[in-house]
Short mmCIF file of C-alpha atoms in Angstrom, two decimals:
data_model
loop_
_atom_site.label_atom_id
_atom_site.label_comp_id
_atom_site.label_asym_id
_atom_site.label_seq_id
_atom_site.Cartn_x
_atom_site.Cartn_y
_atom_site.Cartn_z
CA MET A 526 -17.02 -141.36 -46.03
CA ALA A 527 -19.24 -141.30 -49.17
CA ARG A 528 -19.27 -137.56 -49.26
CA TYR A 529 -15.49 -137.39 -49.10
CA SER A 530 -15.34 -140.01 -52.09
CA ARG A 531 -17.67 -137.77 -53.94
CA ILE A 532 -15.53 -134.67 -53.37
CA PHE A 533 -12.55 -136.75 -54.24
CA MET A 534 -14.00 -137.81 -57.71
CA PHE A 535 -15.63 -134.50 -58.69
CA SER A 536 -12.58 -132.81 -58.19
CA LEU A 537 -10.38 -135.47 -60.26
CA LYS A 538 -12.66 -135.31 -63.07
CA TYR A 539 -13.27 -131.30 -62.99
CA THR A 540 -9.45 -131.28 -62.97
CA ILE A 541 -9.21 -133.49 -65.95
CA PHE A 542 -11.86 -131.39 -67.44
CA CYS A 543 -10.01 -128.48 -67.39
CA ILE A 544 -6.65 -129.99 -68.67
CA VAL A 545 -8.84 -131.30 -71.82
CA ILE A 546 -10.16 -127.88 -72.31
CA VAL A 547 -6.57 -126.26 -71.95
CA GLY A 548 -5.26 -128.90 -74.22
CA LEU A 549 -7.60 -128.26 -76.91
CA LEU A 550 -7.20 -124.72 -76.62
CA LEU A 551 -3.38 -124.86 -76.65
CA LEU A 552 -3.77 -127.08 -79.71
CA ILE A 553 -5.59 -124.65 -81.56
CA GLY A 554 -2.81 -122.23 -81.06
CA SER A 555 -0.44 -124.75 -82.37
CA ILE A 556 -2.47 -124.92 -85.65
CA CYS A 557 -3.37 -121.16 -85.76
CA LYS A 558 -0.69 -118.56 -86.38
CA SER A 559 -2.84 -115.71 -84.72
CA ARG A 560 -2.15 -115.25 -80.61
CA ARG A 561 -6.10 -114.57 -80.36
CA SER A 562 -7.32 -117.61 -81.85
CA GLY A 563 -9.40 -119.92 -79.69
CA THR A 564 -10.39 -117.97 -77.10
CA PHE A 565 -14.02 -116.99 -78.75
CA THR A 566 -14.60 -121.24 -79.13
CA PHE A 567 -13.20 -121.48 -75.49
CA PHE A 568 -15.44 -118.96 -73.68
CA THR A 569 -18.61 -120.05 -76.22
CA LEU A 570 -17.87 -123.79 -74.91
CA LEU A 571 -17.83 -122.58 -71.32
CA ALA A 572 -20.68 -120.33 -71.70
CA VAL A 573 -22.91 -123.56 -72.69
CA ILE A 574 -21.65 -125.68 -70.12
CA SER A 575 -22.54 -123.10 -67.30
CA ALA A 576 -26.03 -122.30 -68.95
CA ILE A 577 -27.12 -125.70 -69.17
CA ARG A 578 -25.86 -126.90 -65.53
CA VAL A 579 -28.51 -128.01 -62.79
CA ASN A 580 -27.48 -128.57 -59.17
CA THR A 581 -24.03 -126.95 -59.45
CA GLY A 582 -22.76 -124.57 -57.21
CA SER A 583 -22.98 -123.48 -53.35
CA ASP A 584 -26.02 -121.34 -53.58
CA TYR A 585 -27.51 -122.84 -56.87
CA PHE A 586 -30.93 -123.65 -55.34
CA ASN A 587 -31.11 -120.25 -53.87
CA TYR A 588 -30.78 -118.37 -56.88
CA TYR A 589 -32.92 -120.56 -58.90
CA ILE A 590 -35.64 -120.37 -56.06
CA ASN A 591 -35.28 -116.65 -56.31
CA TYR A 592 -35.10 -116.58 -59.92
CA GLU A 593 -38.25 -118.32 -60.30
CA THR A 594 -40.58 -116.41 -57.47
CA VAL A 595 -39.27 -113.09 -58.25
CA THR A 596 -42.41 -111.67 -60.32
CA ASN A 597 -44.56 -113.09 -56.84
CA TYR A 598 -42.67 -110.14 -55.24
CA TYR A 599 -42.38 -107.55 -57.49
CA ASN A 600 -44.71 -105.68 -60.12
CA SER A 601 -42.12 -103.75 -61.99
CA LEU A 602 -38.35 -103.51 -62.74
CA ILE A 603 -38.28 -100.12 -60.68
CA ASP A 604 -40.02 -102.09 -57.86
CA THR A 605 -36.76 -104.29 -57.78
CA ILE A 606 -34.42 -101.32 -58.16
CA THR A 607 -35.66 -99.37 -55.17
CA SER A 608 -36.52 -102.33 -52.90
CA ARG A 609 -33.10 -102.15 -51.69
CA TYR A 610 -29.13 -100.98 -52.19
CA GLN A 611 -27.89 -104.50 -53.51
CA PHE A 612 -30.62 -104.89 -56.27
CA GLY A 613 -28.56 -106.00 -58.97
CA ILE A 614 -29.19 -109.76 -59.04
CA ILE A 615 -32.90 -109.01 -58.38
CA SER A 616 -33.09 -106.89 -61.25
CA MET A 617 -31.56 -109.17 -63.28
CA ASP A 618 -33.74 -111.97 -62.39
CA TYR A 619 -36.92 -109.91 -62.97
CA ALA A 620 -35.96 -108.62 -66.57
CA VAL A 621 -34.75 -112.30 -67.59
CA GLN A 622 -37.94 -113.75 -66.27
CA LYS A 623 -40.09 -111.19 -67.79
CA LEU A 624 -37.85 -111.44 -71.34
CA PHE A 625 -37.61 -115.07 -71.50
CA GLY A 626 -39.11 -117.00 -68.69
CA ASN A 627 -37.04 -119.91 -69.35
CA SER A 628 -36.14 -122.22 -65.81
CA ASN A 629 -32.46 -121.68 -66.37
CA GLY A 630 -32.73 -118.17 -67.96
CA LEU A 631 -31.01 -116.55 -65.43
CA PHE A 632 -28.09 -119.19 -65.66
CA ILE A 633 -27.92 -118.64 -69.13
CA ALA A 634 -27.49 -114.79 -69.10
CA ILE A 635 -25.23 -114.94 -66.60
CA SER A 636 -23.11 -117.48 -68.48
CA VAL A 637 -23.14 -115.12 -71.47
CA VAL A 638 -22.51 -111.82 -69.58
CA VAL A 639 -19.51 -113.30 -67.91
CA SER A 640 -18.15 -115.06 -71.38
CA VAL A 641 -18.06 -112.10 -73.10
CA ILE A 642 -16.42 -109.63 -70.76
CA LEU A 643 -13.76 -111.96 -70.03
CA TRP A 644 -13.18 -112.44 -73.57
CA GLY A 645 -12.89 -108.81 -74.51
CA ILE A 646 -11.07 -108.33 -71.29
CA PHE A 647 -8.33 -110.77 -72.37
CA ARG A 648 -8.44 -110.18 -75.97
CA CYS A 649 -7.90 -106.45 -75.16
CA TYR A 650 -5.57 -106.61 -72.45
CA SER A 651 -3.45 -110.03 -72.71
CA GLN A 652 -0.60 -110.50 -74.70
CA PHE A 653 -1.54 -114.29 -75.13
CA PRO A 654 -5.14 -114.58 -74.50
CA ARG A 655 -4.89 -118.55 -74.62
CA ILE A 656 -2.48 -118.66 -71.73
CA SER A 657 -4.58 -115.86 -69.93
CA ALA A 658 -7.72 -118.25 -70.60
CA SER A 659 -6.04 -121.45 -69.66
CA VAL A 660 -4.78 -119.92 -66.35
CA TRP A 661 -8.34 -118.30 -65.66
CA LEU A 662 -9.57 -121.83 -66.15
CA LEU A 663 -7.11 -123.79 -63.87
CA SER A 664 -6.70 -121.15 -61.17
CA GLY A 665 -10.12 -122.04 -60.27
CA PHE A 666 -11.82 -118.92 -61.40
CA TYR A 667 -14.48 -120.61 -63.79
CA LEU A 668 -15.51 -122.85 -60.65
CA ILE A 669 -16.12 -119.26 -58.96
CA SER A 670 -18.13 -118.09 -61.50
CA ASN A 671 -20.78 -120.87 -61.29
CA ASN A 672 -20.85 -120.36 -57.65
CA LEU A 673 -20.50 -116.86 -56.26
CA LEU A 674 -22.99 -115.54 -59.16
CA LYS A 675 -23.46 -112.29 -57.71
CA GLN A 676 -20.18 -111.70 -56.57
CA TYR A 677 -18.29 -112.97 -59.56
CA ILE A 678 -20.54 -110.08 -61.74
CA ALA A 679 -19.12 -107.48 -59.28
CA MET A 680 -15.72 -108.98 -59.77
CA LEU A 681 -15.60 -108.22 -63.22
CA PHE A 682 -17.23 -104.81 -63.27
CA MET A 683 -14.41 -104.17 -60.71
CA MET A 684 -11.80 -105.33 -63.09
CA ILE A 685 -12.91 -103.46 -66.26
CA GLY A 686 -13.14 -100.14 -63.48
CA TYR A 687 -9.60 -101.36 -62.60
CA PHE A 688 -8.24 -100.44 -66.16
CA PHE A 689 -10.49 -97.07 -66.38
CA MET A 690 -8.54 -96.25 -62.73
CA ARG A 691 -4.90 -97.12 -64.57
CA ARG A 692 -5.68 -94.52 -67.39
CA ARG A 693 -7.23 -91.76 -64.66
CA HIS A 694 -10.45 -92.20 -65.66
CA PHE A 695 -12.12 -91.94 -62.44
CA VAL A 696 -15.42 -90.89 -63.03
CA LEU A 697 -15.72 -94.57 -65.29
CA PHE A 698 -13.95 -95.94 -62.38
CA ILE A 699 -16.69 -94.82 -59.68
CA PHE A 700 -19.20 -95.82 -61.95
CA CYS A 701 -17.68 -99.26 -62.37
CA THR A 702 -17.68 -99.51 -58.55
CA PHE A 703 -21.10 -98.39 -58.26
CA LEU A 704 -22.42 -101.21 -60.68
CA ALA A 705 -20.21 -103.68 -58.90
CA SER A 706 -21.54 -102.63 -55.42
CA VAL A 707 -24.96 -102.92 -56.54
CA PHE A 708 -24.62 -106.91 -57.06
CA HIS A 709 -22.33 -107.15 -54.00
CA LEU A 710 -21.40 -104.74 -51.41
CA THR A 711 -17.99 -105.83 -50.77
CA ALA A 712 -16.89 -103.83 -54.06
CA LEU A 713 -17.44 -100.51 -51.85
CA LEU A 714 -14.34 -102.06 -49.95
CA VAL A 715 -12.41 -103.15 -52.68
CA ALA A 716 -12.39 -100.02 -54.48
CA PRO A 717 -10.08 -97.89 -51.92
CA MET A 718 -7.73 -100.78 -52.07
CA TYR A 719 -7.40 -100.64 -55.77
CA PHE A 720 -6.14 -97.37 -55.28
CA PHE A 721 -3.61 -98.23 -52.58
CA SER A 722 -2.31 -100.99 -54.22
CA THR A 723 -0.77 -98.63 -56.67
CA HIS A 724 1.70 -97.52 -54.06
CA ILE A 725 3.09 -101.14 -53.00
CA PRO A 726 6.83 -101.28 -53.91
CA VAL A 727 7.34 -104.44 -55.97
CA THR A 728 9.89 -106.33 -54.27
CA LYS A 729 10.80 -109.30 -51.86
CA ARG A 730 11.03 -107.13 -48.77
CA SER A 731 7.21 -106.07 -49.79
CA LEU A 732 6.01 -109.53 -50.28
CA VAL A 733 7.29 -110.68 -46.83
CA LEU A 734 5.74 -107.44 -45.17
CA CYS A 735 2.64 -108.22 -46.58
CA CYS A 736 2.63 -111.74 -45.14
CA THR A 737 3.69 -110.69 -42.07
CA PHE A 738 0.78 -107.85 -42.12
CA GLY A 739 -1.51 -110.70 -42.96
CA GLY A 740 -0.34 -112.51 -40.14
CA ALA A 741 -0.96 -109.69 -37.84
CA LEU A 742 -4.30 -109.14 -38.88
CA LEU A 743 -5.23 -112.88 -37.83
CA VAL A 744 -5.57 -111.64 -34.15
CA ILE A 745 -7.71 -108.70 -34.86
CA VAL A 746 -9.92 -109.81 -38.02
CA TYR A 747 -12.68 -110.60 -35.67
CA PRO A 748 -12.95 -107.12 -33.68
CA ILE A 749 -12.61 -105.22 -37.07
CA ILE A 750 -15.35 -107.43 -38.51
CA ARG A 751 -17.64 -107.07 -35.61
CA ILE A 752 -17.41 -103.07 -35.98
CA LEU A 753 -18.12 -103.13 -39.57
CA VAL A 754 -21.03 -105.13 -39.45
CA LYS A 755 -22.71 -102.38 -37.39
CA VAL A 756 -22.63 -100.05 -40.39
CA ARG A 757 -26.14 -100.83 -41.58
CA LEU A 758 -25.32 -101.19 -45.12
CA PHE A 759 -22.75 -104.34 -44.08
CA SER A 760 -25.36 -105.57 -41.32
CA LYS A 761 -26.69 -108.45 -43.38
CA TYR A 762 -22.90 -109.83 -43.12
CA GLU A 763 -23.13 -110.48 -39.28
CA GLN A 764 -24.32 -113.93 -40.06
CA TYR A 765 -21.18 -114.92 -41.34
CA LEU A 766 -19.50 -114.01 -38.08
CA ASP A 767 -21.11 -117.23 -36.56
CA SER A 768 -20.86 -119.53 -39.59
CA ALA A 769 -17.31 -118.54 -39.90
CA ALA A 770 -16.24 -119.55 -36.19
CA THR A 771 -17.58 -123.05 -36.88
CA VAL A 772 -15.74 -123.45 -40.09
CA GLY A 773 -14.40 -126.73 -40.66
CA TYR A 774 -10.59 -127.59 -41.37
CA ARG A 775 -11.32 -127.84 -45.02
CA PHE A 776 -11.68 -124.15 -45.51
CA ILE A 777 -8.69 -123.43 -43.41
CA ILE A 778 -6.59 -125.91 -45.45
CA ALA A 779 -7.94 -123.94 -48.75
CA SER A 780 -7.09 -120.75 -47.71
CA VAL A 781 -3.19 -122.26 -46.71
CA ILE A 782 -3.18 -123.93 -50.16
CA MET A 783 -4.43 -120.59 -51.78
CA GLY A 784 -1.81 -118.73 -49.82
CA VAL A 785 1.26 -121.12 -50.56
CA PHE A 786 0.23 -121.02 -54.29
CA TYR A 787 -0.20 -117.16 -54.55
CA PHE A 788 3.12 -116.69 -52.54
CA VAL A 789 5.29 -119.03 -54.55
CA ILE A 790 4.06 -117.52 -57.87
CA VAL A 791 4.89 -113.73 -56.73
CA LEU A 792 8.08 -115.18 -55.54
CA VAL A 793 8.74 -116.69 -59.00
CA TYR A 794 8.20 -113.59 -60.66
CA LEU A 795 10.19 -111.15 -58.32
CA ARG A 796 13.21 -113.12 -59.00
CA SER A 797 12.87 -111.69 -62.38
CA ILE A 798 12.05 -108.12 -61.34
CA GLU A 799 14.25 -106.21 -63.75
CA SER A 800 12.42 -107.73 -66.80
CA LEU A 801 8.76 -107.07 -65.64
CA SER A 802 6.51 -105.10 -67.56
CA GLU A 803 4.94 -101.70 -65.59
CA ASP A 804 1.56 -103.87 -66.15
CA ALA A 805 3.14 -106.94 -64.57
CA ARG A 806 4.33 -105.24 -61.69
CA GLN A 807 0.79 -103.71 -60.91
CA TYR A 808 -1.11 -106.80 -61.35
CA ILE A 809 1.82 -108.55 -58.65
CA ARG A 810 0.54 -105.47 -56.33
CA MET A 811 -2.72 -106.25 -56.78
CA ILE A 812 -1.89 -110.43 -55.94
CA MET A 813 0.01 -108.99 -53.16
CA ILE A 814 -3.03 -107.53 -51.43
CA GLY A 815 -4.95 -110.60 -52.35
CA LEU A 816 -2.39 -112.66 -50.53
CA ILE A 817 -2.84 -110.46 -47.40
CA LEU A 818 -6.52 -111.20 -47.25
CA THR A 819 -6.20 -115.05 -48.15
CA ILE A 820 -3.50 -115.17 -45.00
CA VAL A 821 -6.27 -113.76 -43.04
CA SER A 822 -9.34 -115.94 -44.22
CA VAL A 823 -7.35 -118.62 -42.31
CA ARG A 824 -9.15 -117.26 -39.31
CA PHE A 825 -12.18 -115.83 -41.39
CA PHE A 826 -12.42 -117.97 -44.18
CA TYR A 827 -15.16 -115.67 -46.18
CA LEU A 828 -12.34 -113.04 -46.66
CA SER A 829 -11.02 -115.33 -49.43
CA ARG A 830 -13.86 -114.68 -51.49
CA VAL A 831 -12.60 -110.74 -51.27
CA ALA A 832 -9.18 -111.60 -52.04
CA TYR A 833 -10.50 -113.08 -55.42
CA TYR A 834 -11.26 -109.49 -56.78
CA PHE A 835 -7.26 -109.10 -56.75
CA LEU A 836 -6.30 -112.61 -57.44
CA GLN A 837 -8.43 -112.37 -60.34
CA PHE A 838 -5.41 -110.66 -62.21
CA LEU A 839 -3.02 -113.81 -62.21
CA PRO A 840 -4.08 -114.70 -66.03
CA LEU A 841 -2.95 -111.21 -67.01
CA LEU A 842 0.04 -111.61 -65.04
CA VAL A 843 1.21 -114.98 -66.60
CA ALA A 844 0.39 -113.47 -69.87
CA ASN A 845 1.78 -110.08 -69.83
CA ALA A 846 4.88 -110.99 -67.01
CA PHE A 847 7.59 -109.74 -69.08
CA ASN A 848 8.31 -106.88 -71.82
CA LYS A 849 7.33 -107.51 -75.05
CA GLN A 850 10.77 -108.36 -76.25
CA MET A 851 11.57 -111.12 -73.70
CA ASN A 852 7.98 -112.37 -73.68
CA ASP A 853 8.51 -114.34 -76.48
CA THR A 854 11.93 -115.98 -75.53
CA THR A 855 12.50 -119.38 -74.58
CA ILE A 856 12.78 -118.76 -70.80
CA ALA A 857 9.21 -116.71 -70.64
CA ARG A 858 7.67 -119.71 -72.45
CA THR A 859 9.26 -122.11 -70.13
CA MET A 860 8.15 -120.34 -67.13
CA ARG A 861 4.40 -120.10 -68.32
CA SER A 862 4.77 -124.09 -69.06
CA TRP A 863 5.97 -124.69 -65.54
CA ILE A 864 3.28 -122.48 -64.15
CA LEU A 865 0.38 -124.33 -65.94
CA ILE A 866 1.61 -127.64 -64.86
CA TRP A 867 1.97 -125.95 -61.09
CA LEU A 868 -1.66 -124.95 -61.95
CA THR A 869 -3.31 -128.31 -62.74
CA ILE A 870 -2.18 -129.49 -59.25
CA TYR A 871 -3.81 -126.33 -57.74
CA CYS A 872 -6.63 -126.91 -59.68
CA PHE A 873 -7.47 -130.22 -58.08
CA LEU A 874 -6.58 -128.95 -54.66
CA PHE A 875 -8.70 -125.95 -54.65
CA THR A 876 -11.74 -127.75 -56.28
CA ALA A 877 -11.61 -130.31 -53.68
CA PHE A 878 -10.97 -128.12 -50.57
CA SER A 879 -12.44 -124.57 -51.21
CA GLY A 880 -16.34 -125.80 -50.93
CA GLU A 881 -17.06 -123.67 -53.74
CA ASN A 882 -19.58 -126.29 -54.90
CA ASN A 883 -21.49 -127.62 -52.04
CA TYR A 884 -23.16 -130.25 -54.60
CA TYR A 885 -19.90 -131.42 -55.81
CA ASN A 886 -21.83 -132.39 -59.15
CA TYR A 887 -22.58 -131.46 -62.60
CA SER A 888 -25.85 -132.29 -63.95
CA THR A 889 -27.76 -130.52 -66.89
CA ILE A 890 -31.26 -129.66 -67.84
CA ILE A 891 -31.55 -132.71 -69.61
CA ASN A 892 -30.58 -135.33 -67.12
CA ASP A 893 -31.66 -133.70 -63.38
CA VAL A 894 -34.17 -131.47 -61.61
CA PRO A 895 -32.99 -128.36 -59.26
CA VAL A 896 -33.00 -129.70 -55.41
CA SER A 897 -31.50 -128.21 -52.56
CA VAL A 898 -27.97 -129.71 -51.46
CA GLN A 899 -29.58 -131.07 -48.43
CA GLU A 900 -32.11 -133.57 -50.83
CA PHE A 901 -29.18 -133.83 -53.24
CA ILE A 902 -26.61 -135.66 -50.74
CA SER A 903 -29.77 -137.45 -49.31
CA ARG A 904 -30.41 -139.04 -52.59
#
């Protein structure tokens, strides 16, 4: 019971924290005339909060130990690169350890990388960067960036690659896919789906078909994954098959919450299909694929993490949904306001059920020391 109480209180505190940060960002927007004002301060603040954290995240302690001991196992940066295909985080561990040696160096470096890339993406591709930043925070992606470190870096590289793909710079897209895959192999599975997404019709019928297809995949997902993990490159993921079989109801509820949330969001925008910009239509296509994976994750929870590659386009959809003439209308502003309210509810539920922070805690280098989840719970 104490564990569930801790989960509830952390989720409540985190949601309040998100509301305060979003409120400050929007307050800056009401004072400043520029649409882009405030986002740099927003990401700088979140980067600092992430950089000084201790015992926050699903695999925090594993990342910490690997970073602290990396020089015991590798003699040079070249050794880390040639050690395995998925060498990204190990090489980053080694480089940061050699350059700075700070015990929190890896988390500082990743916080800076994530914040700079996202700030750049929203500045370049969002009509309302403050709205995109707010949606990103409330929809759980800040939480994800502090937990799934390797995958989130891969997700950002794939997002950059997406924009190259849209401009038909396919060599750069392949390069971004390679960079993403050395951090997380799932990027190799995601890349073809990015291409496929462009062929999905943006209609209510397509939304229903995506949901139906996702439901059908629920039946055969395990046989498909068992075949996939026989491929040597993906064999390390075989361990997730057994752990997924014993996953608790909390994670199933998390997948259902995510599925309902994104289904409603897409449905809301499809009601105004004639007014949607072409960029928005493509973001909806991406979210539809993410929705399929989210539905299947009810049976195999870890697929929800693959869905994040597609769902991460939500902040751009909300900001760029309509053509430039309509995006400034009262209707569009009202819709964005309601979505932010809906996101606040989702923020609490996602934090409580997703399991993306096994500590359900936020400490800093000032008041805590790194320990495993088991040690932390037994305190």
